[in-house]
Amino acid sequence: ITLYASKPSTCTIDWGDGKSEQLSVNGQFSKEHNYAAPGEVTITISNVTGDLKIGIKDINDKNILMKLTKYVQEVKTFGPLGLGTCAFLNASNFTKVSQVDIPRSDLLTSLNRVFERATDFNDDIGNWDTSNVNDLSAAFHRASKFNQDIGKWDTSKLTRLDSTFRL
């Protein structure tokens, strides 16, 4: 799990194997968890305080994220989490995103490389509130299956759009 917060934030992570832990995050934070056996698990992040986001602050940290996100298949609900830069970078098994709720719009300012190389992702995200997003650069770069309608997204604050749909 790679998280970022611009101010002190906390959360509880339930790793889906009977183990959970409290985390304090201020800045960039990566946490790995070892499982006793291979298999599918549901990881739950709850009790969130502050401005916690899935993703990274500095694009130079993307190697940390790339080794962790390749296992992500689905986000069942966003709850109080936001999305940040590279949130699902290299998540080649990622196929489904919550239809129950959307990422917090007040924390959704950059979708830079958010689905880059998420090669199987093609889920509906047309209802996301993007009114605060200023960066969509490489958001769907090499996300070769993505073909959804995002025509209702508010792009009025965009300042970066380079390589957004580059294959």
Coordinates of N, CA and C in Angstrom, one line a residue, residues 50-165:
G50 N -7.6 13.2 8.4 CA -6.7 14.0 7.5 C -7.0 13.9 6.0
D51 N -6.0 14.1 5.2 CA -6.2 14.1 3.8 C -5.5 12.9 3.1
L52 N -5.7 11.8 3.5 CA -5.0 10.6 3.0 C -5.4 10.2 1.6
K53 N -4.4 9.9 0.8 CA -4.6 9.6 -0.6 C -3.9 8.3 -0.9
I54 N -4.5 7.5 -1.9 CA -3.7 6.4 -2.5 C -2.9 7.0 -3.6
G55 N -1.6 6.8 -3.5 CA -0.7 7.3 -4.6 C 0.5 7.9 -4.0
I56 N 1.2 8.7 -4.8 CA 2.5 9.2 -4.4 C 2.6 10.7 -4.5
K57 N 3.5 11.4 -3.9 CA 3.6 12.8 -4.0 C 4.6 13.1 -5.1
D58 N 5.7 12.4 -5.1 CA 6.8 12.7 -6.0 C 6.9 11.6 -7.1
I59 N 6.8 12.0 -8.3 CA 6.8 11.1 -9.4 C 8.1 10.2 -9.4
N60 N 9.2 10.7 -8.8 CA 10.4 10.0 -8.7 C 10.3 8.8 -7.8
D61 N 9.2 8.7 -7.0 CA 9.0 7.5 -6.2 C 8.2 6.5 -6.8
K62 N 7.9 6.5 -8.1 CA 7.0 5.6 -8.8 C 7.5 4.2 -8.7
N63 N 8.8 3.9 -8.6 CA 9.2 2.5 -8.5 C 8.7 1.8 -7.3
I64 N 8.6 2.6 -6.2 CA 8.0 2.0 -5.0 C 6.6 1.5 -5.3
L65 N 5.8 2.4 -5.9 CA 4.4 2.1 -6.2 C 4.2 1.0 -7.2
M66 N 5.1 0.9 -8.2 CA 4.9 -0.1 -9.3 C 5.1 -1.5 -8.7
K67 N 5.9 -1.7 -7.7 CA 6.0 -3.1 -7.2 C 4.8 -3.5 -6.3
L68 N 4.1 -2.5 -5.8 CA 3.0 -2.8 -4.9 C 1.7 -2.9 -5.7
T69 N 1.4 -2.1 -6.7 CA 0.1 -2.0 -7.3 C -0.1 -3.1 -8.3
K70 N 0.9 -3.9 -8.7 CA 0.6 -4.9 -9.7 C -0.3 -6.0 -9.2
Y71 N -0.6 -6.1 -7.9 CA -1.5 -7.1 -7.4 C -2.9 -6.6 -7.2
V72 N -3.2 -5.3 -7.3 CA -4.5 -4.7 -7.1 C -5.4 -5.1 -8.2
Q73 N -6.6 -5.7 -7.9 CA -7.6 -6.1 -8.9 C -8.8 -5.2 -8.9
E74 N -9.2 -4.7 -7.7 CA -10.5 -3.9 -7.6 C -10.4 -3.0 -6.4
V75 N -11.1 -1.9 -6.5 CA -11.4 -1.0 -5.4 C -12.9 -1.1 -5.2
K76 N -13.3 -1.7 -4.0 CA -14.7 -1.9 -3.7 C -15.4 -0.6 -3.3
T77 N -14.7 0.2 -2.5 CA -15.2 1.5 -2.1 C -14.1 2.5 -1.8
F78 N -14.2 3.7 -2.1 CA -13.2 4.7 -1.7 C -13.3 5.2 -0.3
G79 N -14.5 5.3 0.2 CA -14.7 5.8 1.5 C -14.1 7.2 1.6
P80 N -13.4 7.5 2.7 CA -12.8 8.9 2.8 C -11.5 9.1 2.2
L81 N -11.1 8.2 1.3 CA -9.8 8.3 0.6 C -9.8 9.1 -0.6
G82 N -8.7 9.8 -0.9 CA -8.6 10.5 -2.2 C -7.7 9.7 -3.1
L83 N -7.5 10.1 -4.3 CA -6.6 9.5 -5.2 C -5.5 10.5 -5.5
G84 N -4.3 10.0 -5.7 CA -3.1 10.8 -6.0 C -2.4 10.4 -7.2
T85 N -1.3 11.0 -7.5 CA -0.5 10.7 -8.7 C -0.1 9.2 -8.6
C86 N -0.2 8.6 -9.8 CA 0.2 7.2 -10.0 C -0.5 6.2 -9.1
A87 N -1.7 6.4 -8.7 CA -2.4 5.6 -7.7 C -2.5 4.1 -8.2
F88 N -2.7 3.9 -9.5 CA -2.8 2.5 -10.0 C -1.8 2.3 -11.1
L89 N -0.7 2.9 -11.0 CA 0.4 2.8 -12.0 C 0.8 1.3 -12.0
N90 N 0.9 0.7 -13.2 CA 1.4 -0.6 -13.4 C 0.4 -1.7 -12.8
A91 N -0.8 -1.3 -12.5 CA -1.7 -2.3 -11.9 C -2.4 -3.1 -13.0
S92 N -1.6 -4.0 -13.6 CA -2.0 -4.7 -14.8 C -3.2 -5.7 -14.6
N93 N -3.5 -6.0 -13.3 CA -4.6 -6.8 -13.0 C -5.8 -6.1 -12.6
F94 N -5.7 -4.7 -12.5 CA -6.8 -3.9 -12.0 C -7.9 -3.8 -13.1
T95 N -9.1 -4.2 -12.7 CA -10.2 -4.1 -13.6 C -11.5 -3.4 -13.1
K96 N -11.7 -3.3 -11.8 CA -12.9 -2.7 -11.3 C -12.7 -1.6 -10.3
V97 N -13.5 -0.6 -10.4 CA -13.4 0.5 -9.5 C -14.8 0.7 -8.9
S98 N -14.9 1.2 -7.7 CA -16.1 1.3 -6.9 C -17.2 2.0 -7.8
Q99 N -18.4 1.5 -7.8 CA -19.5 2.1 -8.3 C -20.4 2.6 -7.2
V100 N -20.0 2.3 -6.0 CA -20.7 2.7 -4.8 C -20.5 4.2 -4.4
D101 N -19.2 4.6 -4.6 CA -18.8 6.0 -4.3 C -17.7 6.4 -5.2
I102 N -17.2 7.6 -5.1 CA -16.1 8.1 -5.9 C -15.1 8.7 -5.0
P103 N -13.8 8.8 -5.5 CA -12.8 9.4 -4.6 C -13.2 10.8 -4.2
R104 N -12.7 11.2 -3.0 CA -13.0 12.5 -2.5 C -12.6 13.6 -3.4
S105 N -13.5 14.4 -3.9 CA -13.2 15.5 -4.9 C -12.3 16.6 -4.3
D106 N -12.4 16.8 -3.0 CA -11.5 17.9 -2.5 C -10.1 17.4 -2.5
L107 N -9.8 16.1 -2.6 CA -8.5 15.6 -2.6 C -8.1 15.2 -4.0
L108 N -9.0 15.3 -4.9 CA -8.7 14.9 -6.3 C -8.2 16.0 -7.1
T109 N -6.9 16.3 -7.1 CA -6.4 17.5 -7.8 C -5.4 17.0 -8.9
S110 N -4.8 15.9 -8.8 CA -4.0 15.4 -9.9 C -4.3 13.9 -10.2
L111 N -4.5 13.7 -11.5 CA -4.7 12.3 -11.9 C -3.5 11.9 -12.8
N112 N -2.4 12.5 -12.6 CA -1.2 12.3 -13.3 C -0.8 10.8 -13.2
R113 N -0.8 10.1 -14.3 CA -0.4 8.7 -14.4 C -1.3 7.7 -13.5
V114 N -2.5 8.1 -13.2 CA -3.3 7.4 -12.3 C -3.6 6.0 -12.8
F115 N -3.8 5.8 -14.1 CA -4.1 4.5 -14.6 C -3.0 4.0 -15.6
E116 N -1.9 4.7 -15.6 CA -0.8 4.3 -16.5 C -0.5 2.8 -16.4
R117 N -0.4 2.1 -17.5 CA -0.1 0.7 -17.6 C -1.1 -0.2 -16.8
A118 N -2.3 0.3 -16.5 CA -3.3 -0.5 -15.9 C -4.0 -1.1 -17.2
T119 N -3.4 -2.1 -17.7 CA -3.7 -2.6 -19.1 C -5.1 -3.3 -19.2
D120 N -5.6 -3.8 -18.1 CA -6.9 -4.4 -18.2 C -8.1 -3.5 -17.7
F121 N -7.8 -2.3 -17.3 CA -8.8 -1.4 -16.7 C -9.7 -0.8 -17.8
N122 N -11.0 -1.0 -17.6 CA -12.0 -0.4 -18.6 C -13.3 -0.3 -17.9
D123 N -13.3 0.2 -16.7 CA -14.5 0.4 -15.9 C -15.0 1.8 -16.0
D124 N -16.3 2.0 -15.6 CA -16.9 3.3 -15.7 C -16.5 4.3 -14.6
I125 N -15.9 5.4 -15.0 CA -15.4 6.4 -14.1 C -16.0 7.8 -14.5
G126 N -17.0 7.7 -15.4 CA -17.5 9.0 -15.9 C -18.2 9.8 -14.9
N127 N -18.6 9.3 -13.7 CA -19.3 10.1 -12.7 C -18.4 10.7 -11.7
W128 N -17.0 10.6 -11.9 CA -16.1 11.2 -10.9 C -16.2 12.7 -11.0
D129 N -16.1 13.3 -9.8 CA -16.1 14.8 -9.8 C -14.6 15.3 -10.0
T130 N -14.3 15.8 -11.1 CA -12.9 16.2 -11.5 C -12.8 17.7 -11.5
S131 N -13.7 18.4 -10.8 CA -13.7 19.8 -10.9 C -12.5 20.5 -10.3
N132 N -11.7 19.8 -9.5 CA -10.5 20.3 -8.9 C -9.2 19.8 -9.5
V133 N -9.4 18.9 -10.5 CA -8.2 18.3 -11.2 C -7.5 19.3 -12.1
N134 N -6.2 19.4 -11.9 CA -5.4 20.3 -12.7 C -4.4 19.5 -13.6
D135 N -4.2 18.2 -13.4 CA -3.2 17.5 -14.1 C -3.8 16.1 -14.5
L136 N -3.9 15.9 -15.8 CA -4.3 14.6 -16.4 C -3.2 14.0 -17.2
S137 N -2.0 14.5 -17.1 CA -0.9 14.0 -18.0 C -0.6 12.5 -17.7
A138 N -0.6 11.8 -18.9 CA -0.4 10.3 -18.9 C -1.3 9.5 -18.0
A139 N -2.5 10.1 -17.8 CA -3.5 9.4 -16.9 C -3.9 8.0 -17.4
F140 N -4.0 7.9 -18.7 CA -4.4 6.6 -19.3 C -3.3 6.0 -20.2
H141 N -2.1 6.5 -20.1 CA -0.9 6.1 -20.9 C -0.8 4.6 -20.8
R142 N -0.8 3.9 -21.9 CA -0.7 2.4 -22.0 C -1.8 1.7 -21.3
A143 N -2.9 2.3 -21.0 CA -4.1 1.6 -20.4 C -4.9 1.2 -21.7
S144 N -4.4 0.3 -22.4 CA -4.9 -0.1 -23.7 C -6.3 -0.5 -23.8
K145 N -6.9 -1.0 -22.8 CA -8.3 -1.4 -22.9 C -9.3 -0.3 -22.5
F146 N -8.8 0.7 -21.9 CA -9.8 1.8 -21.4 C -10.5 2.4 -22.6
N147 N -11.8 2.4 -22.6 CA -12.6 3.0 -23.6 C -14.0 3.3 -23.0
Q148 N -14.0 4.2 -22.0 CA -15.2 4.6 -21.4 C -15.5 6.1 -21.6
D149 N -16.7 6.5 -21.5 CA -17.1 7.9 -21.7 C -16.8 8.7 -20.4
I150 N -15.9 9.7 -20.6 CA -15.5 10.6 -19.6 C -15.8 12.0 -20.0
G151 N -16.7 12.1 -21.0 CA -17.1 13.4 -21.6 C -17.8 14.4 -20.7
K152 N -18.3 13.9 -19.5 CA -18.9 14.8 -18.6 C -18.0 15.3 -17.5
W153 N -16.7 14.9 -17.6 CA -15.7 15.4 -16.6 C -15.5 16.9 -16.7
D154 N -15.4 17.6 -15.6 CA -15.2 19.0 -15.6 C -13.6 19.2 -15.7
T155 N -13.2 19.7 -16.9 CA -11.8 19.9 -17.2 C -11.4 21.4 -17.1
S156 N -12.2 22.2 -16.5 CA -12.0 23.6 -16.5 C -10.7 24.1 -15.8
K157 N -10.2 23.3 -14.9 CA -8.9 23.6 -14.2 C -7.7 23.0 -14.7
L158 N -7.8 22.2 -15.8 CA -6.6 21.5 -16.3 C -5.6 22.4 -16.8
T159 N -4.3 22.2 -16.4 CA -3.2 22.9 -16.9 C -2.2 21.9 -17.6
R160 N -2.3 20.6 -17.3 CA -1.5 19.6 -18.0 C -2.4 18.5 -18.5
L161 N -2.1 18.2 -19.8 CA -2.9 17.2 -20.5 C -2.0 16.3 -21.4
D162 N -0.7 16.5 -21.3 CA 0.2 15.8 -22.2 C 0.2 14.3 -22.0
S163 N 0.2 13.6 -23.1 CA 0.2 12.1 -23.2 C -0.9 11.4 -22.4
T164 N -2.0 12.1 -22.3 CA -3.1 11.5 -21.5 C -3.6 10.1 -22.0
F165 N -3.7 10.0 -23.3 CA -4.2 8.8 -23.9 C -3.2 8.1 -24.8

